[in-house]
Coordinates of C-alpha atoms and ligand atoms in Angstrom, one line a residue:
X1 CA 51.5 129.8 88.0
X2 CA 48.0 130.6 86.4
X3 CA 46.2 133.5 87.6
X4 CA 44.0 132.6 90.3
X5 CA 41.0 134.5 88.4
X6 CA 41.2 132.4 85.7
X7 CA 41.1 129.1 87.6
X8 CA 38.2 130.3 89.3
X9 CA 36.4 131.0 86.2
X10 CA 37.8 128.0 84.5
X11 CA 36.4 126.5 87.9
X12 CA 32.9 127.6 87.3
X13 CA 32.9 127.0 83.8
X14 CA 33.9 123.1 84.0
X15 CA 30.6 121.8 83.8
X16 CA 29.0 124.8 80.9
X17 CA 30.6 127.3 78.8
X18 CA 29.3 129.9 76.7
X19 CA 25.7 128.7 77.7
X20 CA 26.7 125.2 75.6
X21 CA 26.0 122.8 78.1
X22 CA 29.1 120.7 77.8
X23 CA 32.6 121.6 79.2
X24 CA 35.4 123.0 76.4
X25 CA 36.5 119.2 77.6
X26 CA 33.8 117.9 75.6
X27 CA 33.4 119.8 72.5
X28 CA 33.5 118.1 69.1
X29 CA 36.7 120.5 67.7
X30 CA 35.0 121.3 64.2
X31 CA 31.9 122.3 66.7
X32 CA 30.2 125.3 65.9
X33 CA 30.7 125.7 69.7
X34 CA 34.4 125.2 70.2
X35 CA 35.3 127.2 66.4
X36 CA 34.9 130.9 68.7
X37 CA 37.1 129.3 71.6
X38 CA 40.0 128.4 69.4
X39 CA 39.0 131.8 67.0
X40 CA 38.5 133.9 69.9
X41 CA 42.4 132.6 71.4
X42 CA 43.9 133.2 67.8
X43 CA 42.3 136.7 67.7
X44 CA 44.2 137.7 71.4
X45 CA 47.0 136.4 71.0
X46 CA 47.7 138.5 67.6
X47 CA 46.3 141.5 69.3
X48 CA 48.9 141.3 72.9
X49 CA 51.5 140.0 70.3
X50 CA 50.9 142.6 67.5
X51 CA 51.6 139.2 65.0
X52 CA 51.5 141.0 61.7
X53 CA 48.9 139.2 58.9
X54 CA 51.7 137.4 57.1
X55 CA 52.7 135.3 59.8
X56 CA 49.9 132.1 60.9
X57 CA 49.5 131.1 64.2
X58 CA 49.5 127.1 64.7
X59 CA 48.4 125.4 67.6
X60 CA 50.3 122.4 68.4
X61 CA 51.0 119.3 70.7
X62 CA 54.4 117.9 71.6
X63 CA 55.9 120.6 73.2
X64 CA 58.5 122.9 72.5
X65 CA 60.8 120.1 72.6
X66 CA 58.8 118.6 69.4
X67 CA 59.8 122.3 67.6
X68 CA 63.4 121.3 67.8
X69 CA 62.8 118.6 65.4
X70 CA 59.8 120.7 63.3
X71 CA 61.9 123.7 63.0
X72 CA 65.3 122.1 61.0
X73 CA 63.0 119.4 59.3
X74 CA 60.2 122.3 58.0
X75 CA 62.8 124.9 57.4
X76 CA 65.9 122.8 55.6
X77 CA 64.9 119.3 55.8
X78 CA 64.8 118.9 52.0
X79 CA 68.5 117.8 50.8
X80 CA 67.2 116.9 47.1
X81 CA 69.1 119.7 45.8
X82 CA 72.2 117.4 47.0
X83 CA 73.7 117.3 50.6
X84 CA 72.0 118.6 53.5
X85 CA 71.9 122.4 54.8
X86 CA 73.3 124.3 57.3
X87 CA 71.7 125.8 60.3
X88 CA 73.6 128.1 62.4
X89 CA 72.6 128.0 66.4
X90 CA 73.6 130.0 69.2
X91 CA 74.4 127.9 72.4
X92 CA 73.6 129.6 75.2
X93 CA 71.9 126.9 77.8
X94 CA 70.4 123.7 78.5
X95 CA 67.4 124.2 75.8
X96 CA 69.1 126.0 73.3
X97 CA 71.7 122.6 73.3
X98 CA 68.9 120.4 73.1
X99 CA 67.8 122.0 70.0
X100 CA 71.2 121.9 68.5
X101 CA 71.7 117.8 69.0
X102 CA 67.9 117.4 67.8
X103 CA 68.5 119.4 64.7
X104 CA 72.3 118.0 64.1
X105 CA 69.9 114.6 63.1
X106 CA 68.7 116.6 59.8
X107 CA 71.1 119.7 59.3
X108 CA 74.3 120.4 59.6
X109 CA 74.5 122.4 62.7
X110 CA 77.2 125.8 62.9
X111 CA 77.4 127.0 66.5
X112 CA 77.9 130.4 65.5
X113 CA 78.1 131.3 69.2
X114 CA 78.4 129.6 72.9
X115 CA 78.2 130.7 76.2
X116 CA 79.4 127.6 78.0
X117 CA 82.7 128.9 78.8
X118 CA 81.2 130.8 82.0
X119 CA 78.5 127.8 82.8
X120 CA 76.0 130.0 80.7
X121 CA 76.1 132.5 82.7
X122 CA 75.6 135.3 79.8
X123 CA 74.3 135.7 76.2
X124 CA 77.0 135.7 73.6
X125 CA 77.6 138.1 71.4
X126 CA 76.0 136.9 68.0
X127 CA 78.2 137.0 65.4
X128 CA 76.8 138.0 61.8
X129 CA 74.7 134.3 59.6
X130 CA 77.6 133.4 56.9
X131 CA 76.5 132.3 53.5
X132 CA 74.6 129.0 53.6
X133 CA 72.8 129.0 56.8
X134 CA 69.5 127.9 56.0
X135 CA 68.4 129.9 59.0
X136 CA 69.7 131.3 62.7
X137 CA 68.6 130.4 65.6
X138 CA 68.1 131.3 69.2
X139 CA 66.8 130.4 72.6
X140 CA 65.5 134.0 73.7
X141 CA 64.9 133.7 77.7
X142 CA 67.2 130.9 78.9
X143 CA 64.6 129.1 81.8
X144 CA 67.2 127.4 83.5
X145 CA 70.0 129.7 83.7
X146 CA 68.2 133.1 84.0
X147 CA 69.7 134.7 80.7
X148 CA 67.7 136.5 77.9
X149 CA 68.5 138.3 75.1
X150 CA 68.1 142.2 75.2
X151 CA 66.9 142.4 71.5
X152 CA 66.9 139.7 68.3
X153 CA 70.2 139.8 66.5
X154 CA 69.9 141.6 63.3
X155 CA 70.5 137.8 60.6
X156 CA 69.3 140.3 57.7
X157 CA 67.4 137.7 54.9
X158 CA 68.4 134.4 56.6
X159 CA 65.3 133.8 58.8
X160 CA 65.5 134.4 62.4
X161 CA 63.9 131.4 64.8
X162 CA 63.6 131.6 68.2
X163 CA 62.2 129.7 71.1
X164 CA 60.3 131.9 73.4
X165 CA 58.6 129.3 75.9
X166 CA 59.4 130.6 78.9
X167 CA 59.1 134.3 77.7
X168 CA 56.1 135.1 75.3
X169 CA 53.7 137.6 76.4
X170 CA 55.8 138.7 79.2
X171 CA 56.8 141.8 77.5
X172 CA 56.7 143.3 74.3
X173 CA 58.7 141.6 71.2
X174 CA 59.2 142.7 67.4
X175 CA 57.1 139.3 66.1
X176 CA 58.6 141.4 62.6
X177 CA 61.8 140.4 63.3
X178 CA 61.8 136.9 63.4
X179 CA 60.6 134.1 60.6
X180 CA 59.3 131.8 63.6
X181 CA 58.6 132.3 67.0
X182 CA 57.6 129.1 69.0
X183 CA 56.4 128.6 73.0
X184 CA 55.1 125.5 75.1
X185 CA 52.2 126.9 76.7
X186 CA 52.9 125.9 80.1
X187 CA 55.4 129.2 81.5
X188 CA 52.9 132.0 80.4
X189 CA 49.6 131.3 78.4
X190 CA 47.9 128.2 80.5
X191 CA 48.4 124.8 81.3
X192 CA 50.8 121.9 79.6
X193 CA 49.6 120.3 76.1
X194 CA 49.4 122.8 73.7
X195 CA 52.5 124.7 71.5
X196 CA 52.1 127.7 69.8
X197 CA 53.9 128.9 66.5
X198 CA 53.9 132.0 64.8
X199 CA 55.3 131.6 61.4
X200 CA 56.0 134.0 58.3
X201 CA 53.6 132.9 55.4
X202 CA 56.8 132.2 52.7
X203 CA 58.2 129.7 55.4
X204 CA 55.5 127.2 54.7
X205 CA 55.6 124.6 52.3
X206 CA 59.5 123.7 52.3
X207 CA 59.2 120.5 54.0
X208 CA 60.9 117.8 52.7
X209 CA 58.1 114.6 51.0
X210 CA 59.0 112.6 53.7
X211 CA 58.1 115.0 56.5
X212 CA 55.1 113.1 58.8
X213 CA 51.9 115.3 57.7
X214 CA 51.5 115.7 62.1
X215 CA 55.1 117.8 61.9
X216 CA 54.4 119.8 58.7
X217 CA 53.7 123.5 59.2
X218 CA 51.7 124.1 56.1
X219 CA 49.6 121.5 57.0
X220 CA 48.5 122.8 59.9
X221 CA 48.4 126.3 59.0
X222 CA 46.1 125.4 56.0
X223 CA 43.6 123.8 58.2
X224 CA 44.1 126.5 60.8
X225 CA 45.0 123.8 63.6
X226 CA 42.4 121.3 62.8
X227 CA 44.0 118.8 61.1
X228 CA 43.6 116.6 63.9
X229 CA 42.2 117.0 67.2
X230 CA 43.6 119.8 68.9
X231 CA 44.4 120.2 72.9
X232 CA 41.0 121.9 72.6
X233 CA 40.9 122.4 76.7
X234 CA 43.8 124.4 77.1
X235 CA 43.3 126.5 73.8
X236 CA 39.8 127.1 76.1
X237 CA 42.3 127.8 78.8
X238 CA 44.8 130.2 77.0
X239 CA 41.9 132.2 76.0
X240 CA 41.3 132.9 79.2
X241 CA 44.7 133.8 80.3
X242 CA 44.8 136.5 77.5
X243 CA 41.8 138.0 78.2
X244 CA 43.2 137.8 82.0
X245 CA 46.2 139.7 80.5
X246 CA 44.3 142.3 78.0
X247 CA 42.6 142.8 81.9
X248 CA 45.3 144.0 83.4
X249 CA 46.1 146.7 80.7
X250 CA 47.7 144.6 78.2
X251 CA 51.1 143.8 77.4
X252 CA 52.7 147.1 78.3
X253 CA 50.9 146.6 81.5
X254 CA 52.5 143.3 82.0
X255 CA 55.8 144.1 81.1
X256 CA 55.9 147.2 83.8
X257 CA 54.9 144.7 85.9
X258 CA 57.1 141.6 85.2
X259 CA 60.2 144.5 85.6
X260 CA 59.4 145.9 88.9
X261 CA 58.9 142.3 90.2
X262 CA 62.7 141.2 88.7
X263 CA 63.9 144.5 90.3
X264 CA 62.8 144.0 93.6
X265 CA 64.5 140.3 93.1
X266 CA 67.6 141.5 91.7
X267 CA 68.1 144.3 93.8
X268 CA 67.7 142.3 97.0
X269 CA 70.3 139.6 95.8
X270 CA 72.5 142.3 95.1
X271 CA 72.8 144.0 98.6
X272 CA 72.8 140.2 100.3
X273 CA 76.6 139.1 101.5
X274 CA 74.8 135.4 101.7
X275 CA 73.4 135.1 98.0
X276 CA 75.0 136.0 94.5
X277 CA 72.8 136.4 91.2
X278 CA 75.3 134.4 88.7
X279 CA 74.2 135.9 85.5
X280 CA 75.7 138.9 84.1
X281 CA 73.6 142.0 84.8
X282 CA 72.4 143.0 81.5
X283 CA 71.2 139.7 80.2
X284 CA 69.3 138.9 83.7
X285 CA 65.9 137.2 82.9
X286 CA 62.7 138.8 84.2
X287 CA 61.1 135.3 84.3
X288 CA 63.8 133.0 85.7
X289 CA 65.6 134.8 88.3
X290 CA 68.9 132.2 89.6
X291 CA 70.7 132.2 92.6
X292 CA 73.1 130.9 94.7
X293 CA 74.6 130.6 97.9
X294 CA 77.8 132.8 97.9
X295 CA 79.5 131.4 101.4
X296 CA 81.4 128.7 102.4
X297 CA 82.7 125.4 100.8
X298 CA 80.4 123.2 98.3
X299 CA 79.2 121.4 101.3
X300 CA 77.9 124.2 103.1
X301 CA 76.5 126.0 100.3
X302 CA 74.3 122.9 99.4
X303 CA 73.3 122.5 103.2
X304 CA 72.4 126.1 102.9
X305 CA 70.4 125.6 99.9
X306 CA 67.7 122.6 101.4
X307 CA 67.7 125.0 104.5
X308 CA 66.6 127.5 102.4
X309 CA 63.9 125.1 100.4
X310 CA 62.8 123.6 103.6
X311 CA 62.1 126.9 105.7
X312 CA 60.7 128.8 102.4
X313 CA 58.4 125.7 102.0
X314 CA 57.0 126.1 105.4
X315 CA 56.3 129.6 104.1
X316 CA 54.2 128.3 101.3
X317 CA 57.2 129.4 98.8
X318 CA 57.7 126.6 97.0
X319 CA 59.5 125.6 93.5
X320 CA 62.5 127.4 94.3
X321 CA 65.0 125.1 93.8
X322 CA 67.2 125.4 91.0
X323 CA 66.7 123.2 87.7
X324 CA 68.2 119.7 88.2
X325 CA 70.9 120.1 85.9
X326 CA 72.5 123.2 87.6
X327 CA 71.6 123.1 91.1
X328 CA 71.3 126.6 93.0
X329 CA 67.9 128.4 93.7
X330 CA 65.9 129.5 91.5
X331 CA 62.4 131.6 91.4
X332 CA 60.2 131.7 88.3
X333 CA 58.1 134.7 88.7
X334 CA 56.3 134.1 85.2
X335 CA 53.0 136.4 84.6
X336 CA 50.8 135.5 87.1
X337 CA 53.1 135.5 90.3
X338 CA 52.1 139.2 91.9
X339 CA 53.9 141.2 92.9
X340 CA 53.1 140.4 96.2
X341 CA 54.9 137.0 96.2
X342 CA 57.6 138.6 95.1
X343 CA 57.7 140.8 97.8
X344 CA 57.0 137.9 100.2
X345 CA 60.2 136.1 98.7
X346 CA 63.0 139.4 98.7
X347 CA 61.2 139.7 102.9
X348 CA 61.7 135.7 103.8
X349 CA 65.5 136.1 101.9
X350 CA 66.3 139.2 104.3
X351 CA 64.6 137.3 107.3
X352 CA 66.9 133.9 106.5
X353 CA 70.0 136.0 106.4
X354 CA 69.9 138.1 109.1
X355 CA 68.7 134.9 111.4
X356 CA 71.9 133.3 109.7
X357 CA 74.3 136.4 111.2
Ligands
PLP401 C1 60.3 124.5 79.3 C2 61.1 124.8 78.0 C3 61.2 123.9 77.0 C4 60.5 122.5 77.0 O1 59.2 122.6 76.7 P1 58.3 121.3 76.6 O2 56.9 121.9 76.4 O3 58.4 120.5 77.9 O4 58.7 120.5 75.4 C5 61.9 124.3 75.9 N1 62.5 125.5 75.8 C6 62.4 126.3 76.8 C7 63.1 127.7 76.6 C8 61.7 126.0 77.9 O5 61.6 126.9 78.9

C-alpha cells in the first residue's frame, strides 16, 4: 500500500511540481529542478533512518534481487589474491536462499545457520563469523514467512549485510551496526523501480576489475546516483512517502503504530480455534503476519483458505493469500495500511469463524 495522501498529492502534482512545469516524469536528472527531489529524498531518509555520515546512500534499479549479486561481487568478488572468499549466510526463508545460490556463483558460501528444519518457521540462532568470512549476512524481516530478527547479530569486525526490503522504516534500526543495509522500494518507501543501499564509506572500492561499472558501489556512490539515469519518478515518489512518515511523528511514531496493528493481528489469531499463526512468537514479523487454517485434513484446510479469499475479497480485503511458494494466508500490513484495516481484518476473521460454528 502507499498512503492515500501521497497518491493524492502525487495525483495533483502529475502534470507540475515544485512550480517547474513538467512532471518529476519529465525532468532531465542532472536538472537543476530534479537535483532537490533526489537531495531532498537523500536528506529524509538519513534523518527517519539516523544513517550516520560515513555510510552513502545509493539509489539503484534492479531490485533487491540485483543486491544479491552486488553484495558478494562488491564485497569479495576479487580472488586475485588466489581462490575465492568466503561469505557466511544465514538461511532463514525464501529470499535469504535466493541470495545464498546467487552469491554461491562468486563466493564460497558457509550457511552458518538455517531454519528450514521447521519450514522457516523461526529465526536461528546465529552462531559467531569464523575466520575468513569475507562478511555475514542476513535477511532481517522474512516477507514470505513472517519471521524477523529481534536485533543484528553481534559479527564484531566482519561486516554485517542485511536485506531489509520488506522492513526499512517500519521501526527503528542501529544503521551502526551493519556494513550494508539494502531495500527494494516497493514494501515501504513507494512504488517498484528503485533500490536503496546504505553502505559504510571503507566498503567501497573492493570490487573486483571485471565488475560491470552499472553494479559497482563506488561508482555510484561517487556520482551520488547519477551515473546513469536514475528511476527519477519514484525517488520523486519516496520523497513523498517520508515526508508522509516524518508527518505522522516520525519513525518512533510509526513503529508504535506498526506494533499495535501486529498485536491486534496476533492476538486475534491466537484466541481463534479455526486459524494458527505458524511462526514462533518472538520472531513474529510486524509487516508480514502468516496464517493458516488449523482444522481438518489438507483438503479442507485449502477449501477453507479460497473461502476465506473469496468472502474477504467481497469485503474489499484483498492480497491475503499466502506467497505462492508456501500457501496459507497471509496479510502485509506494511506502513501505510491503518490501523483501521487492520481492525476491519481481526472483525471479518471473528465474523468467518463464528458463521463457520
Ligand atoms: C520483495 C523482496 C525481495 C525482492 O525484491 P525485488 O525488488 O523484487 O527484487 C527481496 N528480499 C526481500 C526480503 C523481499 O521482501
Amino acid at each position: 500500500m502507499l498512503p492515500l495522501e501521497v497518491l493524492e498529492q502525487a495525483a495533483a502534482e502529475m502534470p507540475d511540481v515544485n512550480g517547474t512545469g513538467q512532471s518529476a516524469m519529465e525532468m532531465s536528472h542532472r536538472s537543476a529542478d530534479f537535483l532537490p527531489i533526489i537531495e531532498k529524498t537523500e536528506r529524509l531518509l538519513r534523518e527517519i533512518l539516523t544513517i550516520p555520515d560515513n555510510y552513502s546512500v545509493l539509489f539503484l534499479q534492479g531490485g533487491a534481487v540485483l543486491q544479491f549479486a552486488m553484495v558478494p561481487i562488491n564485497l569479495a568478488g576479487d580472488s586475485s589474491g588466489g581462490g575465492r572468499k568466503t561469505a557466511a549466510y544465514v538461511d532463514s526463508g525464501v529470499w535469504a536462499s535466493k541470495a545464498i545460490d546467487e552469491a554461491g556463483k562468486y563466493v564460497n558460501v558457509r550457511v552458518a545457520a538455517s531454519s528450514k528444519d521447521k519450514n522457516y518457521s523461526y529465526i536461528p540462532p546465529a552462531p559467531p563469523p569464523e575466520a575468513g568470512d569475507a562478511y555475514y549476512y542476513i535477511c532481517y524481516n522474512n516477507t514470505i514467512f513472517g519471521t524477523r530478527w529481534q536485533s543484528p547479530p553481534d559479527t564484531g569486525e566482519v561486516p554485517l549485510v542485511a536485506d531489509i526490503s520488506s522492513c526499512i522504516a517500519s521501526e527503528p534500526l542501529d544503521v551502526s551496526r551493519f556494513a550494508l543495509l539494502f531495500a527494494g522500494a516497493q514494501k515501504n518507501l513507494g512504488p517498484a523501480g528503485c533500490t536503496v543501499v546504505i553502505i559504510r564509506n571503507d566498503l567501497l572500492g573492493a570490487a573486483p576489475p571485471w565488475t560491470p561499472a552499472m553494479l559497482r558501489y563506488d561508482i555510484h556512490a561517487k556520482e551520488k546516483s547519477l551515473y546513469n539515469t536514475p528511476p527519477c519518478y519514484c525517488i520523486y515518489m519516496m520523497g513523498l512517502v517520508l515526508e508522509w512518515i516524518q508527518g505522522m511523528g516520525g519513525i518512533d511514531a510509526i513503529a508504535g503504530r506498526n506494533q499495535r496493528k501486529a498485536a491486534l493481528l496476533y492476538d486475534c489469531l491466537d484466541a481463534s480455534r479455526l486459524f494458527r499463526p505458524p511462526v514462533e512468537k518472538p520472531h513474529r514479523s510486524l509487516m508480514n503476519v502468516t496464517f493458516v487454517v488449523n482444522e481438518g485434513d489438507a483438503v479442507r484446510r485449502a477449501a477453507l483458505e479460497q473461502r476465506f479469499l473469496s468472502e474477504a475479497a467481497v469485503q474489499g480485503m484483498v492480497n491475503l493469500a499466502g506467497h505462492r511458494l508456501v500457501g496459507g494466508l497471509r496479510a502485509s500490513i506494511y506502513n501505510a495500511m491503518p490501523e483501521e484495516g487492520v481492525k476491519s481484518l481481526v472483525s471479518f476473521i471473528e465474523k468467518f469463524e463464528k458463521d463457520l460454528r
